[in-house]
Amino acid sequence: MKKKHIETIAIHGSMKKSVHENDTIVPGIEVSTIYEHRGGGYHEGDDKYIRLSNPNRSQLENVLSELENGADAAVFSSGMAAISSVFQSVDSGAHVLVPDDVYFGTRKLIWEFAKKWNLDVDFIDMTDLDAVRSSLKKNTKLVWLETPSNPRLLITDVIEVSKLAKDKGAVVAVDNTWPTPYNMRPLELGADLSVHSTTKYLGGHSDILGGAVITKSKDTFFEHIRLVQKVQGAVPSPRDCWLLSRSIRSFPYRMRAHNENARKVADFLSKHPKVEDVYYPGLDSHPGHEIAKVQMNDFGGMISFLIAGGYDEAVSIVGKSELIKAATSLGGIESIWEHRKSSEGEESPTPENLIRLSVGLEHPDDIIADLKQALNE
Ligand SMILES: *Cc1c(COP(=O)(O)O)cnc(C)c1O
C-alpha cells in the first residue's frame, strides 16, 4: 500500500500493539510494573519489567518513528534526558560540533558534563558551511544541529551539513523540537537521529514532560541510546506515553494552525515601528528563508523579535499582555511569550531586547490585538 500521509500516521501509528486482547479502538493504559513468567521461566521477548518495556511506551515509540520515517525510536522522561542519551553515546575522547545558537538546556548540559564525559566540544556558526568544513576533525563523532535555532531562529542546511559530517564518519543529530515532524523530517534530509522534547508541540497542551530519539537505522549508536534508556531508566510513565499518543493523533492539524497563525503574527510584527527585527524563517527577509523552503514543509509557530529599546523596555512589554501569558516553554495551544535573556540568566548570549513568542491556537486577530495593545501602551 502507498505510504500514508502524516495525518493518517498520527492517528493510527499508536493504535498498533493493542494492550488488551479485546478489540478496543483506543488502547488502554497498562500500568503493571511486572509480568508473570509463563510456565515459571522467563521467555525471550516477553515483557519482563516496566523500566525495560511497556506496551504504551512501544505504541508511542512506534508512532514517533513512523512520523519521521525512522527505523526505531526511544522515548525518555524529558527532552533533556533524550538529548543527554545522545551525548552519552559518543565515545569518550571524541570531538563534537554544536551550533553557537542552541537551546539553552543543551548548552548547559555541555557546560556541566562535557568535561566529565571527556568530550571535546566546539560551538560554531552552523549556518556557515565553510565554518563547518574547517571545524570538522578526524575524531569528530557527533554533529548536533538545531534549525530553526533557539532563540534566534537561524537556519542550518541539514542536507549539506549532513554530507560534510558523513564524509568524516560523524553521526548527525537534529533537535527537531521546533519544526516538529509536520514541518521537517531530518532523517529524510540525511541526518541519522532526530531528537525531540515532546513536551512542546507533540504534547501540545503544556501538560506532559517527555523526550524522544528517532533513528534512521538500528545501528550500534542507537543500540547505545537504547541501553542508556533502559539502564539509566529516565523513561516516561505508561500514563504519560498514553496521553502523548493521544495528543499526537490531532497534532498535524494543530501544527497547520500554528503555522498559519505565526505567519500572520510575523507579518504584523515586521511592520510595527517598535519592532527592530523579526526572526521568522517564513519571512522573505530572513537570511535562511531559501534553505528553509527546501527542507521545511512550513515555518512553524515560533517567532523571536527585537524591541527598539533595551532590557527594561522588552521586559515591560512582556508584562503588558493580557491574552498572551508570560511564561517559558512553547508549543502549547495557548500563546505564551518571554523575555528570553532574563529566563536564561546572565551568562546567556541572547540579545537583551529579544522577546520569544510561541504563537498559540487562539484566533490570530485576538493574538494580534493583544500584541498591539502591549506594544503601543
Ligand atoms: C524544551 C526544549 C528542550 C528540552 O526539553 P525538556 O522536555 O524541557 O527537557 C530541548 N530542545 C529544545 C529545542 C527545546 O525547546
Short mmCIF file of C-alpha atoms and ligand atoms in Angstrom, two decimals:
data_model
loop_
_atom_site.label_atom_id
_atom_site.label_comp_id
_atom_site.label_asym_id
_atom_site.label_seq_id
_atom_site.Cartn_x
_atom_site.Cartn_y
_atom_site.Cartn_z
CA MET A 1 0.00 0.00 0.00
CA LYS A 2 1.08 3.59 -0.74
CA LYS A 3 2.92 5.33 2.11
CA LYS A 4 0.40 7.03 4.35
CA HIS A 5 0.20 10.77 4.93
CA ILE A 6 1.27 12.26 8.25
CA GLU A 7 -2.31 12.96 9.41
CA THR A 8 -3.15 9.27 8.96
CA ILE A 9 0.03 8.00 10.62
CA ALA A 10 -0.57 10.31 13.58
CA ILE A 11 -3.96 8.71 14.20
CA HIS A 12 -3.20 5.06 13.52
CA GLY A 13 0.51 4.74 14.37
CA SER A 14 -0.06 4.43 18.11
CA MET A 15 -3.03 2.09 17.88
CA LYS A 16 -0.91 -0.90 16.97
CA LYS A 17 0.12 -3.46 19.55
CA SER A 18 -3.14 -3.41 21.44
CA VAL A 19 -2.58 -3.76 25.18
CA HIS A 20 -5.65 -5.87 25.77
CA GLU A 21 -6.78 -8.81 23.78
CA ASN A 22 -10.28 -7.49 23.17
CA ASP A 23 -10.81 -5.19 20.22
CA THR A 24 -10.91 -1.71 21.69
CA ILE A 25 -10.23 1.00 19.12
CA VAL A 26 -8.47 3.21 21.64
CA PRO A 27 -5.66 1.45 23.52
CA GLY A 28 -5.88 1.18 27.29
CA ILE A 29 -3.18 2.10 29.81
CA GLU A 30 -1.07 -0.82 31.01
CA VAL A 31 0.11 0.13 34.49
CA SER A 32 1.59 -3.14 35.74
CA THR A 33 5.29 -2.86 36.58
CA ILE A 34 5.78 -6.64 36.47
CA TYR A 35 4.76 -9.60 34.32
CA GLU A 36 4.19 -13.24 35.06
CA HIS A 37 6.84 -15.57 33.70
CA ARG A 38 4.80 -18.12 31.80
CA GLY A 39 5.49 -21.67 32.93
CA GLY A 40 7.75 -20.42 35.69
CA GLY A 41 10.68 -19.36 33.49
CA TYR A 42 11.38 -16.17 31.59
CA HIS A 43 10.96 -16.41 27.81
CA GLU A 44 12.97 -14.20 25.49
CA GLY A 45 10.73 -11.50 24.01
CA ASP A 46 8.25 -11.47 26.91
CA ASP A 47 7.70 -8.25 28.79
CA LYS A 48 9.66 -8.55 31.99
CA TYR A 49 9.75 -5.28 33.86
CA ILE A 50 8.35 -1.80 33.21
CA ARG A 51 11.70 0.01 33.00
CA LEU A 52 12.72 -2.31 30.17
CA SER A 53 9.47 -2.29 28.22
CA ASN A 54 5.83 -1.30 28.43
CA PRO A 55 3.11 -1.56 25.75
CA ASN A 56 2.15 2.14 25.91
CA ARG A 57 5.78 3.08 25.51
CA SER A 58 6.11 0.78 22.48
CA GLN A 59 2.99 2.33 20.93
CA LEU A 60 4.44 5.81 21.38
CA GLU A 61 7.83 4.79 20.00
CA ASN A 62 6.10 3.23 17.02
CA VAL A 63 4.10 6.31 16.08
CA LEU A 64 7.09 8.64 16.53
CA SER A 65 9.31 6.54 14.33
CA GLU A 66 6.59 6.26 11.65
CA LEU A 67 6.02 10.03 11.71
CA GLU A 68 9.61 10.67 10.67
CA ASN A 69 10.24 7.60 8.56
CA GLY A 70 12.64 6.17 11.13
CA ALA A 71 13.64 2.59 11.87
CA ASP A 72 13.03 2.90 15.62
CA ALA A 73 12.61 5.38 18.46
CA ALA A 74 13.46 5.57 22.15
CA VAL A 75 11.35 7.75 24.42
CA PHE A 76 12.51 9.43 27.62
CA SER A 77 11.02 11.22 30.60
CA SER A 78 12.16 14.62 29.27
CA GLY A 79 13.69 16.23 26.21
CA MET A 80 16.90 16.76 28.16
CA ALA A 81 17.10 13.05 29.03
CA ALA A 82 16.76 12.29 25.29
CA ILE A 83 19.47 14.80 24.36
CA SER A 84 21.70 13.52 27.12
CA SER A 85 21.36 9.93 25.85
CA VAL A 86 22.84 11.03 22.51
CA PHE A 87 25.84 12.81 24.06
CA GLN A 88 26.42 9.85 26.36
CA SER A 89 26.56 7.53 23.36
CA VAL A 90 29.56 9.32 21.86
CA ASP A 91 32.92 7.62 22.51
CA SER A 92 34.93 9.17 25.30
CA GLY A 93 37.68 11.44 23.93
CA ALA A 94 35.75 12.32 20.76
CA HIS A 95 35.22 15.74 19.22
CA VAL A 96 31.68 17.16 18.92
CA LEU A 97 30.31 20.14 16.99
CA VAL A 98 27.38 22.15 18.36
CA PRO A 99 25.77 25.33 16.95
CA ASP A 100 26.58 28.51 18.84
CA ASP A 101 22.87 29.38 18.86
CA VAL A 102 21.44 26.34 20.61
CA TYR A 103 18.69 25.61 23.14
CA PHE A 104 19.97 26.80 26.50
CA GLY A 105 19.47 23.43 28.19
CA THR A 106 21.74 21.75 25.64
CA ARG A 107 24.36 24.44 26.20
CA LYS A 108 24.06 23.90 29.96
CA LEU A 109 24.36 20.11 29.57
CA ILE A 110 27.63 20.60 27.69
CA TRP A 111 28.94 23.21 30.12
CA GLU A 112 28.24 20.95 33.10
CA PHE A 113 29.05 17.49 31.72
CA ALA A 114 31.21 17.51 28.56
CA LYS A 115 34.40 17.57 30.58
CA LYS A 116 33.31 14.71 32.84
CA TRP A 117 32.34 12.66 29.78
CA ASN A 118 35.66 13.59 28.18
CA LEU A 119 34.07 15.22 25.10
CA ASP A 120 35.88 17.97 23.23
CA VAL A 121 33.05 20.31 22.16
CA ASP A 122 33.28 23.26 19.76
CA PHE A 123 30.43 25.76 19.41
CA ILE A 124 30.40 27.04 15.82
CA ASP A 125 28.26 29.02 13.38
CA MET A 126 26.40 26.06 11.84
CA THR A 127 24.78 28.30 9.19
CA ASP A 128 28.24 28.82 7.65
CA LEU A 129 29.23 25.72 5.65
CA ASP A 130 32.87 26.85 5.46
CA ALA A 131 32.97 27.07 9.24
CA VAL A 132 31.52 23.54 9.45
CA ARG A 133 34.04 22.23 6.92
CA SER A 134 37.03 23.72 8.70
CA SER A 135 35.84 22.69 12.18
CA LEU A 136 35.37 19.00 11.42
CA LYS A 137 38.24 16.93 12.77
CA LYS A 138 39.41 13.36 12.29
CA ASN A 139 37.85 12.41 15.58
CA THR A 140 34.56 14.34 15.17
CA LYS A 141 31.95 11.77 16.14
CA LEU A 142 28.81 13.89 16.52
CA VAL A 143 27.46 16.98 14.79
CA TRP A 144 24.49 18.46 16.63
CA LEU A 145 22.04 20.62 14.71
CA GLU A 146 19.12 22.78 15.71
CA THR A 147 17.17 24.51 12.95
CA PRO A 148 15.37 26.86 13.38
CA SER A 149 17.65 27.51 16.34
CA ASN A 150 16.67 28.74 19.73
CA PRO A 151 16.18 31.65 20.28
CA ARG A 152 17.36 33.35 17.10
CA LEU A 153 15.71 31.02 14.57
CA LEU A 154 18.85 30.63 12.48
CA ILE A 155 18.50 28.12 9.66
CA THR A 156 21.10 25.40 9.11
CA ASP A 157 21.28 23.50 5.84
CA VAL A 158 20.64 19.95 7.09
CA ILE A 159 21.32 18.34 3.70
CA GLU A 160 24.72 19.98 3.18
CA VAL A 161 25.94 19.70 6.78
CA SER A 162 24.91 16.03 6.82
CA LYS A 163 27.02 15.40 3.70
CA LEU A 164 30.06 17.12 5.24
CA ALA A 165 29.68 15.23 8.51
CA LYS A 166 29.15 11.86 6.80
CA ASP A 167 32.40 12.32 4.88
CA LYS A 168 34.12 12.34 8.28
CA GLY A 169 32.07 9.47 9.64
CA ALA A 170 30.31 11.64 12.22
CA VAL A 171 26.76 10.99 13.43
CA VAL A 172 24.35 13.85 12.64
CA ALA A 173 21.63 14.54 15.20
CA VAL A 174 18.98 17.23 14.74
CA ASP A 175 16.95 18.71 17.57
CA ASN A 176 13.62 18.69 15.73
CA THR A 177 11.53 20.02 18.62
CA TRP A 178 10.68 23.34 16.96
CA PRO A 179 9.92 22.24 13.39
CA THR A 180 8.20 19.00 14.51
CA PRO A 181 7.69 16.02 12.17
CA TYR A 182 4.97 18.04 10.41
CA ASN A 183 7.34 20.77 9.21
CA MET A 184 10.62 18.87 8.87
CA ARG A 185 11.79 15.26 8.73
CA PRO A 186 15.57 15.32 9.33
CA LEU A 187 16.10 11.62 8.58
CA GLU A 188 14.84 12.21 5.03
CA LEU A 189 17.38 15.05 4.68
CA GLY A 190 20.39 12.92 5.57
CA ALA A 191 20.55 13.08 9.38
CA ASP A 192 20.98 9.92 11.46
CA LEU A 193 18.97 10.94 14.50
CA SER A 194 16.05 13.25 15.17
CA VAL A 195 15.67 14.34 18.78
CA HIS A 196 12.60 15.84 20.44
CA SER A 197 11.35 17.48 23.51
CA THR A 198 7.83 16.03 23.22
CA THR A 199 6.91 18.48 25.99
CA LYS A 200 6.37 21.07 23.28
CA TYR A 201 4.27 20.70 20.07
CA LEU A 202 3.85 16.92 20.18
CA GLY A 203 2.33 17.14 23.67
CA GLY A 204 0.79 20.44 22.63
CA HIS A 205 -1.18 21.29 25.78
CA SER A 206 1.55 22.24 28.24
CA ASP A 207 0.82 19.25 30.47
CA ILE A 208 3.28 16.44 29.61
CA LEU A 209 7.07 16.30 30.02
CA GLY A 210 8.87 13.95 27.64
CA GLY A 211 11.56 13.37 25.05
CA ALA A 212 12.41 11.10 22.15
CA VAL A 213 15.24 9.99 19.88
CA ILE A 214 14.21 8.69 16.44
CA THR A 215 16.82 6.80 14.42
CA LYS A 216 17.30 6.20 10.71
CA SER A 217 18.82 2.78 11.30
CA LYS A 218 19.10 0.30 14.13
CA ASP A 219 22.88 0.70 14.32
CA THR A 220 25.27 0.39 17.25
CA PHE A 221 24.95 4.10 18.07
CA PHE A 222 21.20 3.69 18.53
CA GLU A 223 21.71 0.46 20.46
CA HIS A 224 23.73 2.50 22.93
CA ILE A 225 20.94 5.09 23.19
CA ARG A 226 18.54 2.21 23.95
CA LEU A 227 20.98 0.99 26.61
CA VAL A 228 21.03 4.44 28.23
CA GLN A 229 17.22 4.42 28.21
CA LYS A 230 16.87 1.00 29.83
CA VAL A 231 19.82 1.06 32.23
CA GLN A 232 19.75 4.69 33.36
CA GLY A 233 15.95 4.48 33.44
CA ALA A 234 14.77 8.01 32.58
CA VAL A 235 11.64 6.53 31.00
CA PRO A 236 8.16 8.08 30.80
CA SER A 237 5.25 6.54 32.72
CA PRO A 238 2.62 4.49 30.86
CA ARG A 239 0.10 7.23 31.53
CA ASP A 240 2.35 9.91 30.00
CA CYS A 241 3.01 7.68 26.98
CA TRP A 242 -0.71 7.13 26.54
CA LEU A 243 -1.52 10.84 26.89
CA LEU A 244 1.22 11.83 24.48
CA SER A 245 0.00 9.27 21.92
CA ARG A 246 -3.44 10.82 22.28
CA SER A 247 -2.04 14.33 21.70
CA ILE A 248 -0.16 13.15 18.64
CA ARG A 249 -3.39 11.99 16.97
CA SER A 250 -4.51 15.59 16.42
CA PHE A 251 -1.04 17.11 16.22
CA PRO A 252 -0.80 17.61 12.40
CA TYR A 253 -3.97 19.73 12.47
CA ARG A 254 -2.72 21.75 15.42
CA MET A 255 0.55 22.28 13.60
CA ARG A 256 -1.16 23.60 10.47
CA ALA A 257 -2.91 26.23 12.57
CA HIS A 258 0.30 27.13 14.46
CA ASN A 259 1.97 27.70 11.09
CA GLU A 260 -0.91 29.80 9.80
CA ASN A 261 -1.22 31.96 12.93
CA ALA A 262 2.52 32.52 13.25
CA ARG A 263 2.77 33.71 9.64
CA LYS A 264 0.11 36.35 10.34
CA VAL A 265 1.74 37.42 13.59
CA ALA A 266 5.19 37.63 11.97
CA ASP A 267 3.77 39.84 9.22
CA PHE A 268 2.19 42.11 11.81
CA LEU A 269 5.37 42.37 13.89
CA SER A 270 7.59 43.03 10.88
CA LYS A 271 5.58 46.18 10.10
CA HIS A 272 5.46 47.50 13.67
CA PRO A 273 7.55 50.63 14.37
CA LYS A 274 8.54 49.45 17.87
CA VAL A 275 9.98 46.21 16.46
CA GLU A 276 13.57 46.40 15.26
CA ASP A 277 13.81 42.96 13.71
CA VAL A 278 11.73 39.77 13.44
CA TYR A 279 13.28 36.32 13.33
CA TYR A 280 10.86 34.05 11.47
CA PRO A 281 12.09 31.78 8.66
CA GLY A 282 8.83 32.25 6.74
CA LEU A 283 9.65 35.92 6.05
CA ASP A 284 11.37 36.67 2.72
CA SER A 285 13.75 38.92 4.64
CA HIS A 286 15.05 36.01 6.78
CA PRO A 287 18.60 35.07 5.68
CA GLY A 288 17.73 31.36 5.89
CA HIS A 289 14.40 31.63 4.05
CA GLU A 290 15.52 29.88 0.86
CA ILE A 291 17.09 26.93 2.71
CA ALA A 292 14.06 26.70 5.00
CA LYS A 293 11.78 26.48 1.94
CA VAL A 294 13.74 23.48 0.69
CA GLN A 295 13.95 21.50 3.91
CA MET A 296 10.74 22.51 5.69
CA ASN A 297 7.12 21.93 4.83
CA ASP A 298 6.15 25.14 6.64
CA PHE A 299 7.84 27.51 9.07
CA GLY A 300 6.42 26.71 12.50
CA GLY A 301 4.83 28.57 15.36
CA MET A 302 7.86 30.22 16.97
CA ILE A 303 8.90 33.84 16.47
CA SER A 304 11.61 35.89 18.15
CA PHE A 305 11.75 39.65 17.75
CA LEU A 306 13.86 42.55 18.89
CA ILE A 307 12.26 45.54 20.53
CA ALA A 308 13.54 49.00 19.61
CA GLY A 309 14.94 49.58 23.12
CA GLY A 310 16.81 47.62 25.77
CA TYR A 311 16.34 45.07 28.54
CA ASP A 312 13.82 47.13 30.54
CA GLU A 313 11.60 48.04 27.59
CA ALA A 314 11.45 44.40 26.47
CA VAL A 315 10.57 43.17 29.98
CA SER A 316 7.91 45.82 30.39
CA ILE A 317 6.24 44.93 27.06
CA VAL A 318 6.08 41.26 28.06
CA GLY A 319 4.45 42.34 31.31
CA LYS A 320 1.65 44.20 29.49
CA SER A 321 -0.01 41.36 27.59
CA GLU A 322 -3.48 40.27 28.61
CA LEU A 323 -4.17 37.23 26.43
CA ILE A 324 -0.59 36.07 25.83
CA LYS A 325 0.76 34.66 29.08
CA ALA A 326 4.29 35.45 30.17
CA ALA A 327 5.87 32.03 30.61
CA THR A 328 8.74 29.92 29.40
CA SER A 329 8.47 26.86 27.13
CA LEU A 330 6.49 26.67 23.89
CA GLY A 331 4.32 24.61 21.59
CA GLY A 332 1.07 24.65 23.58
CA ILE A 333 -2.36 25.65 22.31
CA GLU A 334 -2.11 28.88 24.32
CA SER A 335 0.12 31.75 23.19
CA ILE A 336 2.97 32.48 25.57
CA TRP A 337 5.98 34.77 25.38
CA GLU A 338 9.01 35.59 27.41
CA HIS A 339 11.93 37.92 27.75
CA ARG A 340 14.45 35.23 26.95
CA LYS A 341 17.57 36.79 28.47
CA SER A 342 16.05 37.02 31.95
CA SER A 343 14.89 33.42 31.76
CA GLU A 344 18.29 32.11 30.58
CA GLY A 345 20.29 34.21 33.05
CA GLU A 346 23.32 36.49 32.99
CA GLU A 347 25.67 34.04 31.25
CA SER A 348 23.32 33.73 28.23
CA PRO A 349 24.43 35.23 24.89
CA THR A 350 20.80 36.11 23.92
CA PRO A 351 20.22 39.80 22.98
CA GLU A 352 18.75 41.87 25.83
CA ASN A 353 15.88 43.23 23.72
CA LEU A 354 14.74 39.83 22.41
CA ILE A 355 11.23 38.54 23.07
CA ARG A 356 10.37 34.96 22.16
CA LEU A 357 6.78 34.21 21.25
CA SER A 358 5.10 30.82 20.96
CA VAL A 359 2.07 31.54 18.80
CA GLY A 360 -0.90 29.53 20.01
CA LEU A 361 -4.20 28.48 18.51
CA GLU A 362 -6.37 31.37 19.65
CA HIS A 363 -7.88 33.34 16.78
CA PRO A 364 -4.98 35.20 15.12
CA ASP A 365 -6.87 38.52 15.24
CA ASP A 366 -7.12 38.22 19.04
CA ILE A 367 -3.40 37.46 19.36
CA ILE A 368 -2.54 40.44 17.15
CA ALA A 369 -4.92 42.73 19.08
CA ASP A 370 -3.14 41.80 22.31
CA LEU A 371 0.27 42.42 20.75
CA LYS A 372 -0.96 45.79 19.51
CA GLN A 373 -2.01 46.96 22.94
CA ALA A 374 1.12 45.59 24.66
CA LEU A 375 3.43 47.30 22.15
CA ASN A 376 1.60 50.60 21.96
CA GLU A 377 0.63 51.43 25.51
C1 LIG B 1 12.37 22.47 25.61
C2 LIG B 1 13.43 22.07 24.68
C3 LIG B 1 14.33 21.05 25.03
C4 LIG B 1 14.31 20.37 26.38
O1 LIG B 1 13.22 19.58 26.61
P1 LIG B 1 12.58 19.25 28.06
O2 LIG B 1 11.43 18.41 27.70
O3 LIG B 1 12.23 20.55 28.70
O4 LIG B 1 13.62 18.53 28.84
C5 LIG B 1 15.28 20.70 24.09
N1 LIG B 1 15.38 21.31 22.90
C6 LIG B 1 14.54 22.30 22.54
C7 LIG B 1 14.70 22.95 21.21
C8 LIG B 1 13.54 22.72 23.42
O5 LIG B 1 12.72 23.72 23.06
#
